[in-house]
Coordinates of C-alpha atoms and ligand atoms in Angstrom, one line a residue:
M1 CA -14.8 24.9 -4.0
S2 CA -17.8 27.1 -3.7
D3 CA -20.5 24.8 -5.2
T4 CA -21.4 22.6 -2.3
T5 CA -23.0 19.9 -4.4
A6 CA -19.7 19.5 -6.2
S7 CA -17.9 18.7 -3.0
R8 CA -20.1 15.7 -2.2
F9 CA -19.2 12.1 -3.1
P10 CA -21.8 9.7 -4.4
D11 CA -24.0 7.9 -1.9
G12 CA -22.4 4.6 -0.9
F13 CA -18.9 5.9 -1.6
T14 CA -16.6 4.0 0.8
W15 CA -13.9 5.5 3.0
G16 CA -11.0 3.7 4.5
T17 CA -7.4 3.3 5.2
A18 CA -4.8 0.6 4.4
T19 CA -1.8 -1.3 5.7
A20 CA 0.3 -4.3 4.7
A21 CA 1.4 -7.2 6.8
H22 CA 5.1 -6.8 6.6
Q23 CA 5.0 -3.1 7.2
I24 CA 3.1 -3.3 10.5
E25 CA 3.1 -6.8 12.0
G26 CA 6.7 -7.1 13.1
G27 CA 8.8 -10.2 13.4
N28 CA 8.1 -11.5 9.8
T29 CA 11.4 -13.3 9.8
N30 CA 10.5 -15.9 7.2
N31 CA 10.0 -13.9 4.0
D32 CA 12.3 -12.5 1.3
W33 CA 12.1 -8.9 2.6
W34 CA 13.5 -9.9 6.0
A35 CA 16.4 -11.5 4.3
F36 CA 16.9 -8.4 2.1
E37 CA 16.8 -6.1 5.1
H38 CA 19.5 -8.1 6.8
D39 CA 21.8 -8.5 3.8
P40 CA 24.6 -5.9 4.2
A41 CA 24.9 -5.7 0.4
S42 CA 21.3 -4.7 -0.1
P43 CA 20.2 -1.0 -0.2
A44 CA 17.7 -1.6 2.6
V45 CA 18.5 0.9 5.3
E46 CA 17.2 -1.0 8.3
S47 CA 15.3 -4.0 9.6
S48 CA 11.6 -4.0 9.8
G49 CA 12.1 -5.4 13.3
D50 CA 9.0 -5.2 15.4
A51 CA 7.3 -2.8 12.9
T52 CA 4.3 -1.4 14.7
D53 CA 3.8 -4.7 16.6
S54 CA 0.4 -5.0 14.9
Y55 CA 0.5 -8.8 14.9
H56 CA -0.3 -8.3 18.6
R57 CA -1.9 -4.8 18.6
W58 CA -4.3 -5.4 15.7
R59 CA -7.4 -4.9 18.0
E60 CA -6.1 -1.5 18.9
D61 CA -5.6 -0.7 15.2
I62 CA -9.1 -1.7 14.4
D63 CA -10.5 0.3 17.3
I64 CA -8.8 3.4 15.8
V65 CA -10.3 2.8 12.4
A66 CA -13.7 2.3 14.0
G67 CA -13.3 5.4 16.1
L68 CA -12.6 7.4 12.9
G69 CA -15.9 6.2 11.5
L70 CA -14.2 4.7 8.4
D71 CA -16.1 1.9 6.8
T72 CA -13.2 0.1 5.1
Y73 CA -9.9 -1.4 6.3
R74 CA -7.5 -2.9 3.7
F75 CA -4.8 -5.1 5.1
S76 CA -2.8 -8.1 3.8
L77 CA -2.2 -11.7 4.6
E78 CA 1.4 -12.7 5.3
W79 CA 2.0 -15.7 3.1
S80 CA 5.1 -16.7 5.0
R81 CA 3.1 -17.0 8.2
I82 CA 0.3 -19.0 6.5
E83 CA 2.6 -21.3 4.6
P84 CA 5.9 -21.3 6.5
A85 CA 7.2 -24.2 4.5
E86 CA 6.0 -25.5 1.2
G87 CA 2.7 -27.2 1.5
E88 CA 2.6 -26.7 5.3
F89 CA -0.3 -24.4 6.2
S90 CA -0.7 -22.8 9.6
Q91 CA -4.3 -23.0 10.9
A92 CA -3.3 -20.6 13.7
A93 CA -2.1 -18.0 11.2
L94 CA -5.3 -18.3 9.2
D95 CA -7.3 -18.0 12.4
H96 CA -5.5 -14.8 13.2
Y97 CA -6.5 -13.2 10.0
A98 CA -10.1 -14.5 10.3
R99 CA -10.3 -12.9 13.8
I100 CA -9.2 -9.6 12.2
C101 CA -12.0 -9.9 9.7
E102 CA -14.5 -10.8 12.3
R103 CA -13.6 -7.9 14.6
L104 CA -13.7 -5.5 11.6
R105 CA -17.2 -6.9 10.7
S106 CA -18.4 -6.5 14.3
R107 CA -17.3 -2.8 14.2
G108 CA -19.1 -2.2 10.9
I109 CA -15.9 -2.1 8.8
D110 CA -15.5 -3.9 5.5
P111 CA -12.3 -6.1 5.5
V112 CA -10.5 -5.7 2.2
V113 CA -7.9 -8.5 2.1
T114 CA -4.8 -8.4 0.0
F115 CA -3.2 -11.8 -0.7
H116 CA 0.2 -10.7 -1.8
H117 CA 1.7 -7.4 -0.7
F118 CA 5.3 -7.5 -1.8
T119 CA 6.5 -10.3 0.4
T120 CA 7.2 -13.9 -0.7
P121 CA 8.2 -16.8 1.7
Q122 CA 11.9 -17.5 1.8
W123 CA 11.4 -21.1 0.8
L124 CA 9.8 -19.9 -2.4
A125 CA 12.2 -17.1 -3.1
A126 CA 15.0 -19.7 -2.9
K127 CA 13.2 -21.6 -5.7
G128 CA 13.4 -18.6 -8.0
G129 CA 10.6 -16.4 -6.7
W130 CA 8.8 -14.6 -9.5
E131 CA 11.4 -15.7 -12.1
D132 CA 10.1 -19.2 -12.0
A133 CA 6.6 -19.6 -13.6
A134 CA 6.0 -22.4 -11.1
I135 CA 5.1 -19.7 -8.6
V136 CA 1.7 -19.4 -10.3
E137 CA 0.6 -22.7 -9.0
R138 CA 2.2 -22.2 -5.6
F139 CA 0.4 -18.9 -5.2
A140 CA -2.9 -20.4 -6.3
A141 CA -2.4 -23.1 -3.7
F142 CA -1.8 -20.5 -1.0
V143 CA -4.7 -18.4 -2.1
D144 CA -6.9 -21.5 -2.0
Q145 CA -6.3 -21.9 1.8
A146 CA -7.7 -18.5 2.8
P147 CA -11.2 -18.3 1.1
A148 CA -12.4 -21.4 2.9
R149 CA -11.5 -19.8 6.2
L150 CA -12.4 -16.2 5.3
D151 CA -15.4 -16.9 3.1
G152 CA -18.2 -14.6 4.1
L153 CA -15.8 -12.4 6.0
M154 CA -13.9 -10.6 3.2
A155 CA -15.7 -7.6 1.7
R156 CA -13.3 -7.5 -1.2
A157 CA -10.2 -9.5 -2.2
C158 CA -7.1 -8.0 -3.8
T159 CA -5.0 -10.7 -5.4
I160 CA -1.6 -9.0 -5.9
N161 CA -0.5 -5.6 -4.8
E162 CA 1.4 -3.6 -7.3
P163 CA 3.0 -6.4 -9.3
N164 CA 4.5 -3.7 -11.5
V165 CA 6.4 -2.4 -8.5
V166 CA 7.6 -5.8 -7.4
S167 CA 8.8 -6.7 -10.9
F168 CA 10.5 -3.4 -11.9
T169 CA 11.9 -2.4 -8.5
G170 CA 13.0 -5.9 -7.5
Y171 CA 14.2 -7.3 -10.8
V172 CA 15.4 -4.3 -12.8
M173 CA 16.3 -1.6 -10.3
G174 CA 17.5 -4.0 -7.6
F175 CA 16.0 -1.8 -5.0
F176 CA 13.6 -4.5 -3.7
P177 CA 14.2 -8.2 -3.3
P178 CA 15.7 -10.1 -5.0
G179 CA 17.9 -7.1 -5.8
K180 CA 18.5 -8.1 -9.4
Q181 CA 19.2 -5.9 -12.4
L182 CA 17.8 -7.8 -15.3
G183 CA 16.9 -6.6 -18.7
M184 CA 13.6 -5.8 -20.4
S185 CA 12.9 -9.3 -21.8
E186 CA 13.2 -10.9 -18.4
L187 CA 11.0 -8.1 -17.0
A188 CA 8.4 -8.9 -19.6
Q189 CA 8.5 -12.6 -18.6
I190 CA 8.2 -11.8 -14.9
N191 CA 5.2 -9.4 -15.6
A192 CA 3.6 -12.3 -17.6
T193 CA 4.0 -14.6 -14.6
F194 CA 2.4 -12.0 -12.3
V195 CA -0.5 -11.7 -14.8
D196 CA -0.9 -15.5 -14.8
A197 CA -0.8 -15.5 -11.0
H198 CA -3.5 -12.8 -10.8
R199 CA -5.8 -14.7 -13.1
A200 CA -5.2 -18.0 -11.3
A201 CA -6.0 -16.3 -8.0
V202 CA -9.2 -14.7 -9.3
D203 CA -10.4 -18.1 -10.4
V204 CA -9.6 -19.7 -7.0
I205 CA -11.3 -16.9 -5.1
R206 CA -14.3 -17.0 -7.3
T207 CA -14.6 -20.7 -6.9
N208 CA -14.3 -20.7 -3.1
S209 CA -15.8 -17.5 -2.3
P210 CA -18.1 -16.6 -5.1
D211 CA -19.7 -13.5 -3.5
T212 CA -16.4 -11.8 -2.8
P213 CA -15.6 -9.1 -5.4
V214 CA -12.0 -9.5 -6.6
G215 CA -9.4 -7.4 -8.3
L216 CA -5.8 -6.3 -8.7
T217 CA -4.2 -3.2 -7.2
L218 CA -1.9 -1.4 -9.5
S219 CA 0.6 1.4 -8.9
M220 CA -0.2 4.1 -11.4
A221 CA 1.4 7.5 -12.0
E222 CA 0.5 10.5 -14.1
W223 CA 2.8 10.2 -17.1
V224 CA 4.2 13.3 -18.7
A225 CA 6.2 13.4 -21.9
I226 CA 8.9 16.0 -21.9
D227 CA 10.6 17.5 -25.0
G228 CA 9.5 14.9 -27.5
G229 CA 9.5 12.0 -25.1
D230 CA 6.1 10.8 -26.1
E231 CA 7.1 7.5 -27.6
R232 CA 9.5 6.6 -24.8
M233 CA 6.8 7.6 -22.2
A234 CA 4.2 5.5 -23.9
E235 CA 6.6 2.5 -24.0
E236 CA 7.5 2.8 -20.3
R237 CA 3.8 3.2 -19.4
R238 CA 2.9 0.1 -21.4
I239 CA 5.4 -2.1 -19.6
S240 CA 4.6 -0.6 -16.2
E241 CA 0.9 -0.2 -16.3
D242 CA -0.9 -1.3 -19.5
V243 CA 0.2 -4.9 -19.4
F244 CA -1.5 -5.2 -16.0
L245 CA -4.6 -3.2 -17.0
D246 CA -4.9 -5.6 -19.9
A247 CA -5.1 -8.4 -17.3
T248 CA -8.0 -7.0 -15.4
G249 CA -10.7 -7.9 -17.9
G250 CA -13.7 -9.5 -16.1
D251 CA -12.5 -8.4 -12.6
D252 CA -14.9 -6.8 -10.2
F253 CA -12.8 -3.7 -9.6
I254 CA -9.5 -2.2 -10.4
G255 CA -7.5 -0.8 -7.4
V256 CA -5.8 2.4 -8.4
Q257 CA -2.8 3.4 -6.2
T258 CA -1.2 6.7 -6.9
Y259 CA 1.4 9.0 -5.3
S260 CA 3.0 11.2 -7.9
R261 CA 3.9 11.6 -11.6
N262 CA 6.6 10.4 -14.0
R263 CA 8.2 12.8 -16.4
V264 CA 9.8 11.1 -19.3
G265 CA 12.1 12.5 -22.0
T266 CA 13.5 10.9 -25.1
S267 CA 16.0 8.8 -23.2
G268 CA 13.9 8.0 -20.0
A269 CA 13.0 9.6 -16.7
V270 CA 14.0 13.2 -16.4
G271 CA 13.2 13.8 -12.7
G272 CA 11.2 16.5 -11.0
E273 CA 10.3 19.9 -12.4
E274 CA 12.0 22.9 -11.1
G275 CA 9.8 24.6 -8.5
V276 CA 8.0 21.5 -7.6
E277 CA 8.8 20.1 -4.2
T278 CA 10.6 16.7 -4.0
L279 CA 9.4 14.6 -1.2
I280 CA 11.4 12.2 1.0
M281 CA 10.4 9.4 -1.3
G282 CA 12.4 11.1 -4.1
Y283 CA 9.4 12.0 -6.2
E284 CA 7.4 15.2 -6.6
Y285 CA 4.6 16.5 -4.4
W286 CA 1.9 16.0 -7.1
P287 CA -1.5 15.2 -5.6
Q288 CA -3.1 16.0 -9.0
S289 CA -1.8 12.6 -10.2
L290 CA -4.7 10.7 -8.7
E291 CA -7.3 12.3 -10.9
A292 CA -5.1 11.6 -13.9
T293 CA -4.6 8.0 -13.1
L294 CA -8.3 7.4 -12.4
R295 CA -9.2 8.9 -15.8
R296 CA -6.6 6.9 -17.5
A297 CA -7.6 3.6 -15.9
W298 CA -11.2 4.2 -16.8
Q299 CA -10.4 5.3 -20.4
Y300 CA -7.9 2.6 -21.1
T301 CA -10.2 -0.2 -20.0
G302 CA -13.2 1.4 -21.8
G303 CA -15.1 2.0 -18.6
S304 CA -15.6 -1.7 -18.2
T305 CA -14.7 -2.0 -14.6
P306 CA -15.4 0.1 -11.5
L307 CA -12.4 1.7 -9.8
L308 CA -11.4 1.9 -6.2
V309 CA -8.6 4.1 -4.9
T310 CA -6.9 1.4 -2.8
E311 CA -3.9 3.6 -1.9
N312 CA -3.2 7.3 -2.0
G313 CA -1.2 9.4 0.5
I314 CA 2.0 11.1 1.2
G315 CA 5.2 10.4 3.2
T316 CA 5.9 13.6 5.1
D317 CA 6.6 14.9 8.6
D318 CA 4.3 17.8 8.0
D319 CA 0.8 16.7 8.7
A320 CA -0.7 19.9 7.4
Q321 CA 0.9 19.1 4.1
R322 CA -0.7 15.7 4.3
I323 CA -4.1 17.3 4.7
R324 CA -3.5 19.6 1.7
Y325 CA -2.3 16.6 -0.3
L326 CA -5.4 14.5 0.4
H327 CA -7.7 17.5 -0.1
T328 CA -6.3 18.2 -3.5
A329 CA -6.2 14.6 -4.5
L330 CA -9.9 14.2 -3.5
E331 CA -10.9 17.3 -5.4
G332 CA -9.5 15.4 -8.4
V333 CA -11.6 12.3 -7.5
L334 CA -14.7 14.5 -7.5
R335 CA -13.9 16.0 -10.9
A336 CA -13.4 12.5 -12.3
I337 CA -16.6 11.2 -10.9
A338 CA -18.5 14.3 -12.2
D339 CA -17.2 13.3 -15.7
G340 CA -18.6 9.8 -15.4
V341 CA -15.6 7.9 -14.0
D342 CA -17.0 5.2 -11.8
V343 CA -14.9 5.5 -8.6
R344 CA -16.5 3.6 -5.7
G345 CA -14.3 4.5 -2.8
Y346 CA -11.1 6.0 -1.3
T347 CA -8.6 4.2 0.9
C348 CA -5.8 6.3 2.3
W349 CA -2.3 4.9 2.7
S350 CA -1.7 4.5 5.5
L351 CA -3.3 4.0 8.9
L352 CA 0.0 4.0 10.7
D353 CA 3.5 5.3 10.3
N354 CA 5.2 2.1 9.3
F355 CA 8.1 0.3 7.6
E356 CA 8.5 1.9 4.2
W357 CA 10.5 -1.0 2.7
T358 CA 14.0 -0.1 1.5
F359 CA 13.6 3.4 3.0
G360 CA 13.0 2.1 6.5
Y361 CA 11.0 4.1 9.0
A362 CA 11.9 7.6 7.8
P363 CA 9.0 8.3 5.4
R364 CA 5.9 8.8 7.5
F365 CA 2.7 8.0 5.6
G366 CA 0.5 7.4 8.6
L367 CA -2.7 9.1 9.8
V368 CA -1.5 7.8 13.1
Q369 CA 1.9 8.2 14.6
V370 CA 3.5 5.2 16.3
D371 CA 6.1 5.5 19.0
R372 CA 9.0 3.2 17.9
T373 CA 9.7 2.0 21.5
T374 CA 6.4 1.9 23.3
F375 CA 4.2 1.4 20.2
A376 CA 1.8 4.0 21.5
R377 CA -0.5 5.2 18.8
T378 CA -1.3 8.9 18.5
L379 CA -3.8 10.3 16.0
K380 CA -2.6 13.1 13.8
P381 CA -4.9 16.0 12.7
S382 CA -5.0 14.3 9.3
A383 CA -6.8 11.3 10.8
H384 CA -9.5 13.6 12.2
W385 CA -9.7 15.4 8.9
L386 CA -10.3 12.2 7.0
A387 CA -12.9 11.2 9.6
E388 CA -14.8 14.4 9.0
V389 CA -14.6 14.0 5.2
A390 CA -15.9 10.4 5.6
A391 CA -18.7 11.4 7.9
A392 CA -19.8 14.2 5.6
N393 CA -19.1 12.2 2.5
A394 CA -18.0 15.5 1.2
L395 CA -14.9 17.7 1.2
P396 CA -14.9 20.7 3.5
E397 CA -14.2 24.2 2.2
P398 CA -10.5 24.6 1.8
R399 CA -9.1 26.3 4.8
G400 CA -6.6 29.1 5.0
S401 CA -3.3 28.0 3.4
H402 CA -4.9 25.4 1.2
V403 CA -3.5 25.3 -2.3
Ligands
GCO1 C1 2.3 0.2 -2.2 C2 3.0 0.1 -1.2 C3 3.0 0.5 0.1 C4 3.9 1.7 0.3 C5 3.2 2.9 -0.2 C6 4.1 4.2 0.1 O1 1.4 -0.6 -2.4 O2 2.8 1.1 -3.0 O3 2.1 -0.9 -1.1 O4 3.4 -0.6 0.7 O5 4.2 1.8 1.6 O6 3.0 2.9 -1.5 O7 5.2 4.1 -0.7

């Protein structure tokens, strides 16, 4: 970009990075994911094991975020630690997360707290998990524990991370727990339960912690209709995204999380386009998708709610490719902002190479590499690149091979 003003983000734009409890803490033996990872019949390739040992090394993680000069760290509470058995709440676990918030605050970093990031306690999964609408009250009861302890510490609260991914991947594809392959009517029911749980959590958080902005984080893709697939594409997008965007009315923000695009023909997904690289995650290298999803979230909701990019990144062993991906994605953010889309911040997924769910440890999304044996953290060039962007609140001129 040659126009330097066009490379600047608005004043007050926030810069951060994100993680989730089960992907980094290690030893989360009491949730549905641990059971799934250890079920020989499940597609999960390996155990999360010690993950990045962040349940113990969280201070070091926060020091890295602080050292990079980022102002936001998004992380999640592990429900199965806070409520290891129904109705039994662990003060020690809550204290742990409060200490994380306190240290972040003391380093000038905003704690963005996610209440549900994919994992559900085993005792609750055994009662039917998200298939039983009773989970709404149980989730609200869990959420109710934290604001009292974390009030005044959370900068923002995210109720449920990507409910659309949990429902579709877990209950239709069978690729996440509980590994079921149900039909569309059951999916609609499960989605409705997630929506109810989100609304209930918003109410609880607003009651207990009225000054904390609260919202949902949604997995969004750029949707492309191929060869007359418009109707099919719109229907898939409705079930996957729109029913959740509809549920965000009155929220303080919408968390947009984007990685790639979905190409849909008359009978469903058609896969990647010839000539476009397929990443280790199985989807296309398509950083342009972030701009598309921000525009759509904004347009679909009538510009009623500010947007935050709560996740965006790439699983790759090629860190130069990561920098290119982030650069291209952020150019799209700038274009969207220039057109009036109210985007307040950018949070890169992820701080650390970590446990990528069913795929195990092979996809590396981190700005920071983690040795799987010593847990030593080593910053990648992309970490320094993002730090520079955050410090300048602007994109640098594209370098050399940038596309
Ligand atoms: C998500 C997932 C993350 C993944 C990331 C990369 O919210 O999509 O939260 O846990 O690791 O998306 O696939």
